[in-house]
Amino acid sequence: MNYRLPPLLSLRAFEASTRHLSFTKAGEELHLTQGAISRQIRLLESFLGQKLFVRLTRKIELTPAGLEYCRSVQEALDIISVATRRAVRDTHRVITLDVLPTLATWWLMPRLAQFTEAHRDIEVRLISSIDPVNLHSEEADVAIRVGKIPGQRHDRKAPRIDLDMTEHWKGVYVEQLFQDVLVPVVSPQLVESIGPINSPEDLLQYRLINTASRRHAWSDWLAIYGLRVPVDSNPLDFGHFFMTLQAARDAKGIAIVPQVLLANYEGRDELVMPLPADMPSAGAYYLLMRESAQEDKAIRLLCDWLIREASRLPTIESQTTLVKADVPA
C-alpha cells in the first residue's frame, strides 16, 4: 500500500509542541532548536494544506484542525511505540526507571537485585531526579514520584506536598505504591543529651532539620498539634532527604522524613522514631507510566514487582516499631 505520510520528525515535533504549546520546550525535549521545530511545523502545515497552530505574541495555540489532528497523531505514535516494544519483547529489554534520589538509594536499590536475578532478560536502567517527569519524551519508561493526583481530595490539615509529579497528565497511567507518612527521627545520643520526647511539644527543644523539597513539612506537621516552628529556631536546611537523614544520624538535630526512607534502619538503633507514625501527607508515592506501556510485558513485570515490594512496608498502625529504640524517660 502506498501510504502518503509526512516525515516522522515533523510528526514528533508537532506532537511535542501540542503538549508544551511551546516550540522552544518541544525543541528542548527533542534536542532540537526552536527554529528547527518551527520549520518542521511549517513543513507539516504545508503537507496538510492547513494551519495547525495560531502564533501569538508569547505563545502558540492549536487551531481546531490542529486539535483534531493531534489526537490522531498521539494515538498513532503510541501504537507504533507499543508495536515496536512487542517486536523486541523476546530480546534483551532495557527499562528506564526514574526514581526520587533518596528513595532510590534507601528503598529501591537494596531490593532491585531480586528483580534482575529473577528476570535476567530485563535490564533496569535507574536514573534519579526530583523534577516532574516527562513520560512522553521517552527518557523514562516508568517513574516513581510523590505528590497528588489532580482532583484527588485530602485532609486539609495534612502536611502539604508542593512537588509536581509529571509535566503532562494526559496519557499517563498511575498506580499508588504507598502512603507518604511523615515521621520525626532523631539520634538516640541526642535524646540522651537534650532530654526525652514524650509529646510533640518536646520536639521544640531540638534543632529542626528541613529538606528543600518538603519545606513546609515541619510547620504543617506541628500545626496539627496546635504548635508553630519557633521564630528563633535556626533550623538546618538540606537539599535532599539523604543529607537530612545523615545530619540526624550525626546528632545535628531532629528531622522529619517520609517513613518509607527508614526501611533500612530497622534494628540498627541509629535513629529513633520517638512519636507514633500516624500522619499521612496530602499525597502518596505513585508509579507513573504511559498508558500504552501497560501492555508491555516487561514493564508490567517490573511494576507488579514494585507494588509487591511496596505492600511489604508496615501499615500506619505498626510503623511505630520500625526504628523504635529505648528512649530515656
Coordinates of C-alpha atoms in Angstrom, one line a residue:
M1 CA 0.0 0.0 0.0
N2 CA 1.3 3.4 -0.9
Y3 CA 1.0 5.5 2.3
R4 CA 1.1 9.3 1.9
L5 CA 2.7 10.3 5.1
P6 CA 4.6 13.4 6.3
P7 CA 8.1 13.0 7.7
L8 CA 8.3 11.3 11.1
L9 CA 10.4 14.1 12.6
S10 CA 7.6 16.6 11.6
L11 CA 5.0 14.4 13.4
R12 CA 7.2 14.2 16.5
A13 CA 7.8 17.9 16.5
F14 CA 4.1 18.5 16.2
E15 CA 3.2 16.1 19.0
A16 CA 5.7 17.6 21.4
S17 CA 4.5 21.1 20.5
T18 CA 0.9 20.2 21.2
R19 CA 1.8 19.1 24.8
H20 CA 4.1 22.0 25.6
L21 CA 2.3 24.7 23.5
S22 CA 5.8 26.0 23.0
F23 CA 8.2 25.4 20.1
T24 CA 11.1 26.1 22.5
K25 CA 10.2 23.5 25.0
A26 CA 9.4 21.0 22.3
G27 CA 12.9 21.6 20.9
E28 CA 14.4 21.0 24.4
E29 CA 12.6 17.7 24.6
L30 CA 13.7 16.5 21.1
H31 CA 17.2 18.1 21.4
L32 CA 16.4 20.5 18.5
T33 CA 16.5 24.3 18.3
Q34 CA 13.3 26.3 18.4
G35 CA 13.9 27.2 14.8
A36 CA 14.2 23.6 13.7
I37 CA 10.9 22.8 15.4
S38 CA 9.2 25.8 13.7
R39 CA 10.5 24.6 10.3
Q40 CA 9.1 21.1 10.9
I41 CA 5.7 22.5 11.8
R42 CA 5.7 24.7 8.7
L43 CA 6.6 21.6 6.6
L44 CA 3.8 19.7 8.2
E45 CA 1.3 22.5 7.6
S46 CA 2.4 22.7 4.0
F47 CA 2.0 19.0 3.6
L48 CA -1.6 19.1 5.1
G49 CA -2.6 22.4 3.4
Q50 CA -3.8 24.0 6.6
K51 CA -2.7 25.8 9.7
L52 CA -2.2 23.7 12.9
F53 CA -1.2 26.5 15.3
V54 CA -2.0 30.1 15.8
R55 CA 1.2 32.1 16.5
L56 CA 0.5 34.7 19.2
T57 CA 3.0 37.1 20.8
R58 CA 4.2 35.0 23.6
K59 CA 2.6 31.6 23.0
I60 CA 1.0 29.3 20.4
E61 CA -2.4 27.7 20.4
L62 CA -3.8 24.8 18.4
T63 CA -6.3 25.6 15.7
P64 CA -9.5 23.4 15.6
A65 CA -7.8 21.4 12.8
G66 CA -4.6 21.1 14.8
L67 CA -6.5 19.9 17.9
E68 CA -8.3 17.2 15.9
Y69 CA -5.0 16.1 14.1
C70 CA -3.0 16.0 17.4
R71 CA -5.4 13.4 18.9
S72 CA -4.9 11.1 15.9
V73 CA -1.1 11.7 15.8
Q74 CA -0.7 10.9 19.5
E75 CA -2.7 7.7 19.2
A76 CA -0.7 6.7 16.1
L77 CA 2.6 7.3 17.8
D78 CA 1.5 5.3 20.9
I79 CA 0.5 2.4 18.6
I80 CA 3.9 2.5 16.9
S81 CA 5.7 2.6 20.2
V82 CA 3.8 -0.4 21.6
A83 CA 4.3 -2.4 18.4
T84 CA 8.0 -1.6 18.5
R85 CA 8.2 -2.9 22.1
R86 CA 6.3 -6.0 21.2
A87 CA 8.6 -6.7 18.3
V88 CA 11.6 -6.8 20.6
R89 CA 10.0 -8.4 23.6
D90 CA 11.8 -11.7 23.1
T91 CA 15.2 -9.9 23.1
H92 CA 17.1 -8.2 25.9
R93 CA 15.0 -5.4 27.3
V94 CA 16.2 -2.2 28.9
I95 CA 13.6 -0.4 31.1
T96 CA 14.5 3.1 32.3
L97 CA 13.1 3.7 35.8
D98 CA 13.2 7.3 37.1
V99 CA 13.1 7.5 40.9
L100 CA 13.5 10.2 43.5
P101 CA 17.1 10.1 44.7
T102 CA 16.8 9.1 48.3
L103 CA 14.0 6.7 47.6
A104 CA 16.2 5.0 45.0
T105 CA 19.2 4.8 47.5
W106 CA 17.4 3.8 50.6
W107 CA 14.4 1.7 49.4
L108 CA 14.8 0.5 45.8
M109 CA 18.5 -0.2 45.3
P110 CA 18.8 -2.7 48.2
R111 CA 15.9 -4.7 46.6
L112 CA 16.4 -4.3 42.9
A113 CA 18.8 -7.3 42.6
Q114 CA 15.9 -9.6 43.5
F115 CA 14.1 -8.5 40.3
T116 CA 17.0 -8.6 38.0
E117 CA 18.0 -12.1 39.2
A118 CA 14.5 -13.3 38.6
H119 CA 14.3 -11.7 35.1
R120 CA 17.8 -11.9 33.6
D121 CA 16.4 -10.8 30.2
I122 CA 15.3 -7.4 31.6
E123 CA 17.9 -4.7 32.5
V124 CA 16.6 -1.9 34.7
R125 CA 18.4 1.4 34.0
L126 CA 18.0 3.5 37.1
I127 CA 18.0 7.3 36.9
S128 CA 17.1 9.8 39.6
S129 CA 15.5 13.2 39.8
I130 CA 13.1 15.2 41.8
D131 CA 11.8 17.1 38.7
P132 CA 8.4 16.5 37.2
V133 CA 8.8 13.5 34.8
N134 CA 8.0 13.8 31.1
L135 CA 7.0 10.3 30.1
H136 CA 6.3 11.4 26.6
S137 CA 10.0 12.2 26.0
E138 CA 10.8 8.5 26.3
E139 CA 13.7 9.3 28.6
A140 CA 11.9 7.2 31.2
D141 CA 9.6 4.2 30.8
V142 CA 8.4 4.2 34.4
A143 CA 8.8 6.8 37.2
I144 CA 8.2 6.9 40.9
R145 CA 7.1 10.3 42.3
V146 CA 5.5 11.6 45.3
G147 CA 2.6 14.1 45.1
K148 CA -1.1 14.5 44.4
I149 CA -3.3 13.3 41.6
P150 CA -5.3 16.1 40.0
G151 CA -8.8 16.3 41.5
Q152 CA -7.9 13.9 44.4
R153 CA -9.1 15.2 47.8
H154 CA -7.1 15.1 51.0
D155 CA -7.5 16.2 54.6
R156 CA -6.8 20.0 54.5
K157 CA -4.8 19.7 57.7
A158 CA -2.5 17.1 56.2
P159 CA 1.1 18.2 55.5
R160 CA 1.5 19.6 52.0
I161 CA 3.4 18.2 49.1
D162 CA 4.4 21.0 46.7
L163 CA 6.0 18.7 44.1
D164 CA 4.6 18.2 40.7
M165 CA 4.8 14.6 39.6
T166 CA 4.6 15.0 35.9
E167 CA 4.8 17.7 33.3
H168 CA 1.7 16.4 31.5
W169 CA -1.1 14.1 32.9
K170 CA -2.6 13.4 29.5
G171 CA -1.9 9.8 28.5
V172 CA -0.3 9.0 31.9
Y173 CA -1.3 5.9 33.9
V174 CA -0.9 6.0 37.7
E175 CA -0.8 3.3 40.4
Q176 CA -0.3 4.1 44.1
L177 CA 2.7 2.4 45.7
F178 CA 2.4 3.6 49.3
Q179 CA 1.2 6.4 51.5
D180 CA 3.5 9.3 52.3
V181 CA 3.7 9.3 56.1
L182 CA 5.9 11.9 57.8
V183 CA 7.8 10.9 60.9
P184 CA 10.2 12.8 63.2
V185 CA 13.5 10.9 63.7
V186 CA 16.4 11.6 65.9
S187 CA 19.7 10.1 67.1
P188 CA 19.4 8.3 70.5
Q189 CA 22.6 10.0 71.6
L190 CA 21.0 13.4 71.0
V191 CA 18.0 12.4 73.1
E192 CA 20.2 11.4 75.9
S193 CA 21.9 14.8 75.7
I194 CA 18.9 17.1 75.4
G195 CA 16.0 15.2 77.0
P196 CA 13.1 12.8 76.4
I197 CA 10.5 13.2 73.8
N198 CA 7.0 12.2 75.1
S199 CA 4.9 14.7 73.2
P200 CA 5.1 17.0 70.1
E201 CA 5.9 19.9 72.4
D202 CA 9.1 18.2 73.4
L203 CA 10.4 18.4 69.8
L204 CA 10.7 22.1 70.0
Q205 CA 13.7 21.9 72.4
Y206 CA 15.6 20.3 69.5
R207 CA 17.1 22.0 66.4
L208 CA 14.8 21.2 63.4
I209 CA 16.2 19.8 60.2
N210 CA 14.4 20.7 56.9
T211 CA 14.6 19.3 53.4
A212 CA 14.2 21.7 50.5
S213 CA 11.7 19.5 48.6
R214 CA 9.3 19.5 51.6
R215 CA 10.0 22.9 53.0
H216 CA 6.6 23.1 54.8
A217 CA 6.8 19.7 56.4
W218 CA 7.7 20.8 59.9
S219 CA 5.3 23.7 60.1
D220 CA 2.4 21.6 58.7
W221 CA 3.2 18.7 61.0
L222 CA 3.4 20.9 64.1
A223 CA 0.3 22.9 63.2
I224 CA -1.8 19.7 63.5
Y225 CA -0.9 19.7 67.2
G226 CA -1.5 23.5 67.6
L227 CA 2.2 24.3 67.5
R228 CA 4.4 26.6 65.5
V229 CA 8.1 26.5 64.5
P230 CA 9.8 28.9 66.9
V231 CA 10.8 32.1 65.2
D232 CA 14.4 31.8 66.6
S233 CA 14.6 28.0 65.9
N234 CA 17.6 28.4 63.4
P235 CA 16.8 25.2 61.5
L236 CA 19.3 23.3 59.3
D237 CA 18.3 23.1 55.6
F238 CA 19.4 20.4 53.2
G239 CA 18.7 19.8 49.5
H240 CA 17.8 16.1 49.7
F241 CA 16.5 13.6 52.3
F242 CA 19.7 11.5 52.3
M243 CA 21.5 14.6 53.5
T244 CA 18.8 15.2 56.1
L245 CA 19.0 11.6 57.4
Q246 CA 22.8 11.8 57.6
A247 CA 22.5 15.0 59.7
A248 CA 20.0 13.4 62.0
R249 CA 22.3 10.3 62.4
D250 CA 25.1 12.7 63.2
A251 CA 23.0 14.2 66.1
K252 CA 22.7 17.6 64.4
G253 CA 19.1 17.9 65.2
I254 CA 15.7 16.2 64.7
A255 CA 14.4 15.6 61.2
I256 CA 11.0 14.9 59.7
V257 CA 11.1 12.4 56.8
P258 CA 8.9 10.0 54.9
Q259 CA 8.6 6.8 56.8
V260 CA 9.5 4.7 53.7
L261 CA 13.0 6.1 53.8
L262 CA 13.5 4.4 57.2
A263 CA 13.0 0.8 55.9
N264 CA 16.7 0.0 56.0
Y265 CA 17.2 1.4 59.5
E266 CA 15.2 -1.3 61.2
G267 CA 17.1 -2.8 64.1
R268 CA 20.1 -0.5 63.7
D269 CA 19.5 2.0 66.6
E270 CA 21.0 4.8 64.6
L271 CA 17.7 6.7 64.6
V272 CA 14.7 6.5 66.8
M273 CA 11.1 7.5 66.0
P274 CA 10.0 8.9 69.3
L275 CA 6.4 9.5 68.4
P276 CA 3.8 7.4 66.5
A277 CA 3.9 7.5 62.7
D278 CA 0.2 8.4 62.2
M279 CA 0.4 11.5 60.0
P280 CA -0.3 10.8 56.3
S281 CA 0.5 13.7 53.9
A282 CA -1.7 15.2 51.3
G283 CA -0.4 12.8 48.7
A284 CA 1.3 9.5 48.2
Y285 CA 4.1 7.7 46.2
Y286 CA 2.9 6.7 42.8
L287 CA 4.1 4.6 39.8
L288 CA 3.7 6.6 36.6
M289 CA 3.9 5.3 33.0
R290 CA 2.4 6.0 29.6
E291 CA -1.0 4.4 29.2
S292 CA 0.3 2.4 26.3
A293 CA 3.1 0.9 28.5
Q294 CA 0.6 -1.1 30.4
E295 CA 0.6 -3.6 27.5
D296 CA 4.3 -4.0 27.7
K297 CA 5.0 -7.4 29.4
A298 CA 8.5 -6.4 30.8
I299 CA 7.2 -3.1 32.2
R300 CA 4.2 -4.8 33.7
L301 CA 6.5 -7.4 35.4
L302 CA 8.6 -4.6 36.9
C303 CA 5.6 -2.6 38.1
D304 CA 3.9 -5.7 39.6
W305 CA 7.2 -6.4 41.5
L306 CA 7.4 -2.8 42.7
I307 CA 3.9 -3.0 44.0
R308 CA 4.5 -6.2 45.8
E309 CA 7.6 -4.8 47.5
A310 CA 5.7 -1.7 48.5
S311 CA 3.0 -3.8 50.1
R312 CA 5.6 -5.3 52.5
L313 CA 6.0 -1.9 54.1
P314 CA 4.5 -1.6 57.6
T315 CA 1.0 -0.2 57.9
I316 CA 0.5 3.1 59.7
E317 CA -0.7 1.3 62.8
S318 CA 2.5 -0.8 63.1
Q319 CA 5.0 1.9 62.0
T320 CA 5.9 2.9 65.5
T321 CA 8.1 -0.2 65.9
L322 CA 10.0 0.3 62.7
V323 CA 13.1 2.1 64.1
K324 CA 11.9 2.5 67.6
A325 CA 14.6 2.2 70.3
D326 CA 14.6 2.7 74.0
V327 CA 14.4 6.5 74.7
P328 CA 15.3 7.7 78.1
A329 CA 12.2 8.6 80.1

